[in-house]
mmCIF file of C-alpha atoms in Angstrom:
data_model
loop_
_atom_site.group_PDB
_atom_site.id
_atom_site.type_symbol
_atom_site.label_atom_id
_atom_site.label_comp_id
_atom_site.label_asym_id
_atom_site.label_seq_id
_atom_site.Cartn_x
_atom_site.Cartn_y
_atom_site.Cartn_z
ATOM 1 C CA MET A 26 94.682 123.384 144.862
ATOM 2 C CA PHE A 27 96.099 125.459 142.027
ATOM 3 C CA LYS A 28 99.555 124.467 140.820
ATOM 4 C CA ALA A 29 101.083 126.493 137.993
ATOM 5 C CA LYS A 30 103.134 123.525 136.791
ATOM 6 C CA ASP A 31 99.911 121.653 135.983
ATOM 7 C CA TYR A 32 99.016 124.309 133.413
ATOM 8 C CA ILE A 33 102.382 124.899 131.791
ATOM 9 C CA LEU A 34 103.238 122.797 128.746
ATOM 10 C CA ASN A 35 106.965 122.198 128.509
ATOM 11 C CA PRO A 36 109.126 120.155 126.122
ATOM 12 C CA LYS A 37 109.100 117.202 128.520
ATOM 13 C CA ASP A 38 105.285 117.096 128.360
ATOM 14 C CA ILE A 39 105.368 117.215 124.569
ATOM 15 C CA PHE A 40 107.920 114.392 124.472
ATOM 16 C CA GLU A 41 105.832 112.296 126.887
ATOM 17 C CA MET A 42 102.724 112.922 124.777
ATOM 18 C CA GLY A 43 104.560 111.790 121.641
ATOM 19 C CA LYS A 44 105.850 108.732 123.481
ATOM 20 C CA ARG A 45 102.354 107.831 124.673
ATOM 21 C CA LEU A 46 100.938 108.306 121.176
ATOM 22 C CA TRP A 47 103.657 106.053 119.765
ATOM 23 C CA GLN A 48 102.984 103.354 122.388
ATOM 24 C CA LYS A 49 99.222 103.688 121.994
ATOM 25 C CA SER A 50 99.288 103.306 118.222
ATOM 26 C CA ASP A 51 99.657 99.985 116.484
ATOM 27 C CA LEU A 52 101.255 99.192 113.147
ATOM 28 C CA ALA A 53 98.075 100.019 111.208
ATOM 29 C CA ASP A 54 97.903 103.508 112.801
ATOM 30 C CA ARG A 55 101.536 104.196 111.996
ATOM 31 C CA LEU A 56 101.190 103.016 108.401
ATOM 32 C CA GLY A 57 97.980 105.003 108.015
ATOM 33 C CA ALA A 58 99.707 108.175 109.233
ATOM 34 C CA LEU A 59 102.598 107.535 106.857
ATOM 35 C CA ASN A 60 100.154 107.037 103.954
ATOM 36 C CA LEU A 61 98.347 110.272 104.779
ATOM 37 C CA ILE A 62 101.632 112.153 104.771
ATOM 38 C CA LEU A 63 102.670 110.615 101.461
ATOM 39 C CA TYR A 64 99.283 111.318 99.862
ATOM 40 C CA ALA A 65 99.434 114.914 101.070
ATOM 41 C CA LEU A 66 102.877 115.354 99.544
ATOM 42 C CA VAL A 67 101.900 113.708 96.248
ATOM 43 C CA PHE A 68 98.578 115.560 95.875
ATOM 44 C CA GLY A 69 100.218 118.801 96.925
ATOM 45 C CA ARG A 70 102.860 118.392 94.227
ATOM 46 C CA LEU A 71 100.547 117.126 91.456
ATOM 47 C CA PHE A 72 97.625 119.497 91.935
ATOM 48 C CA GLY A 73 99.443 122.479 93.382
ATOM 49 C CA ILE A 74 97.677 122.266 96.731
ATOM 50 C CA ALA A 75 99.516 124.071 99.502
ATOM 51 C CA LEU A 76 100.785 121.831 102.272
ATOM 52 C CA GLU A 77 99.694 124.160 105.078
ATOM 53 C CA PRO A 78 95.948 123.411 104.823
ATOM 54 C CA LEU A 79 96.714 119.713 104.484
ATOM 55 C CA PHE A 80 98.878 119.896 107.611
ATOM 56 C CA PHE A 81 96.146 121.583 109.638
ATOM 57 C CA ILE A 82 93.507 119.119 108.437
ATOM 58 C CA GLY A 83 95.837 116.287 109.429
ATOM 59 C CA PHE A 84 96.415 117.966 112.793
ATOM 60 C CA ILE A 85 92.663 118.141 113.387
ATOM 61 C CA TYR A 86 92.309 114.436 112.612
ATOM 62 C CA ALA A 87 95.260 113.608 114.884
ATOM 63 C CA ILE A 88 93.923 115.649 117.774
ATOM 64 C CA ILE A 89 90.547 113.905 117.506
ATOM 65 C CA TYR A 90 91.750 110.372 116.746
ATOM 66 C CA PHE A 91 94.452 110.229 119.403
ATOM 67 C CA LYS A 92 92.278 112.169 121.889
ATOM 68 C CA MET A 93 95.017 114.714 122.423
ATOM 69 C CA ASP A 94 94.495 117.478 124.938
ATOM 70 C CA SER A 95 93.359 120.817 123.562
ATOM 71 C CA ARG A 96 96.197 122.502 125.470
ATOM 72 C CA VAL A 97 98.637 121.190 122.864
ATOM 73 C CA SER A 98 97.021 123.238 120.118
ATOM 74 C CA ILE A 99 96.667 126.299 122.337
ATOM 75 C CA ALA A 100 100.313 126.019 123.430
ATOM 76 C CA LEU A 101 101.378 125.955 119.780
ATOM 77 C CA ALA A 102 99.279 129.074 119.179
ATOM 78 C CA LEU A 103 100.904 130.848 122.107
ATOM 79 C CA ALA A 104 104.354 129.814 120.906
ATOM 80 C CA GLY A 105 103.509 131.318 117.528
ATOM 81 C CA LEU A 106 102.429 134.554 119.167
ATOM 82 C CA VAL A 107 105.755 134.709 121.004
ATOM 83 C CA ILE A 108 107.713 134.122 117.791
ATOM 84 C CA ILE A 109 105.967 136.895 115.805
ATOM 85 C CA PRO A 110 107.652 139.900 117.495
ATOM 86 C CA ILE A 111 111.005 138.128 117.299
ATOM 87 C CA LEU A 112 110.604 137.697 113.543
ATOM 88 C CA LEU A 113 109.546 141.314 113.143
ATOM 89 C CA GLU A 114 112.528 142.546 115.136
ATOM 90 C CA LEU A 115 114.919 140.375 113.131
ATOM 91 C CA ASN A 116 113.431 141.838 109.956
ATOM 92 C CA TYR A 117 113.737 145.379 111.313
ATOM 93 C CA LYS A 118 117.429 144.845 112.125
ATOM 94 C CA ASN A 119 117.993 143.333 108.628
ATOM 95 C CA ILE A 120 119.100 140.044 110.148
ATOM 96 C CA LEU A 121 116.304 137.935 108.666
ATOM 97 C CA PHE A 122 115.276 138.435 105.061
ATOM 98 C CA LEU A 123 111.471 138.556 104.626
ATOM 99 C CA GLY A 124 110.913 138.351 108.383
ATOM 100 C CA ASP A 125 107.718 140.374 108.099
ATOM 101 C CA ILE A 126 106.242 137.884 105.654
ATOM 102 C CA TRP A 127 107.198 135.008 107.936
ATOM 103 C CA ALA A 128 105.626 136.854 110.864
ATOM 104 C CA GLU A 129 102.352 137.130 108.949
ATOM 105 C CA ARG A 130 102.378 133.408 108.148
ATOM 106 C CA VAL A 131 103.126 132.493 111.753
ATOM 107 C CA ALA A 132 100.257 134.758 112.862
ATOM 108 C CA VAL A 133 97.874 132.860 110.589
ATOM 109 C CA TRP A 134 99.189 129.532 111.898
ATOM 110 C CA ALA A 135 98.740 130.735 115.486
ATOM 111 C CA TYR A 136 95.150 131.667 114.686
ATOM 112 C CA TYR A 137 94.487 128.222 113.190
ATOM 113 C CA PHE A 138 95.976 126.479 116.223
ATOM 114 C CA LEU A 139 93.929 128.690 118.544
ATOM 115 C CA VAL A 140 90.683 127.949 116.695
ATOM 116 C CA ILE A 141 91.419 124.215 116.695
ATOM 117 C CA GLY A 142 92.183 124.307 120.421
ATOM 118 C CA VAL A 143 89.037 126.258 121.323
ATOM 119 C CA VAL A 144 86.791 123.987 119.244
ATOM 120 C CA LYS A 145 88.404 120.941 120.880
ATOM 121 C CA GLN A 146 87.796 122.498 124.318
ATOM 122 C CA ILE A 147 84.125 123.017 123.462
ATOM 123 C CA PHE A 148 83.821 119.321 122.554
ATOM 124 C CA GLU A 149 85.662 118.298 125.736
ATOM 125 C CA TYR A 150 83.327 120.490 127.797
ATOM 126 C CA ARG A 151 80.242 118.945 126.190
ATOM 127 C CA GLN A 152 81.542 115.421 126.802
ATOM 128 C CA GLU A 153 82.145 116.225 130.479
ATOM 129 C CA ASN A 154 78.595 117.540 130.826
ATOM 130 C CA LYS A 155 77.148 114.383 129.237
ATOM 131 C CA LYS A 156 78.930 112.224 131.815
ATOM 132 C CA VAL A 157 77.345 114.131 134.713
#
């Protein structure tokens, strides 16, 4: 039976997912994640690498390693698509400086999250078919 609440990702679900990831990970996982973040910051600063690509690469590794649901990435993409018109309107009303530039960046981020989510769904679909 279809229940809409099963398909809606809310802040409680995100908090529960973070809590499960924290409980599921051991000290080595936590230290490894901390090291990756520190290396990304150091290499980004030393070599002038932007942090956005490093963040998305880290997100891809996290979604695969922790076997996160693809809906998380797609929900982030949808949230980005909701934020874009708000940023554009704030820019139009001269409330937010450079709102149009921020809207463009958020649009790119939403696209990245959507691509990551769709690719993850393709892998999930293939794994389900192998089990059958």
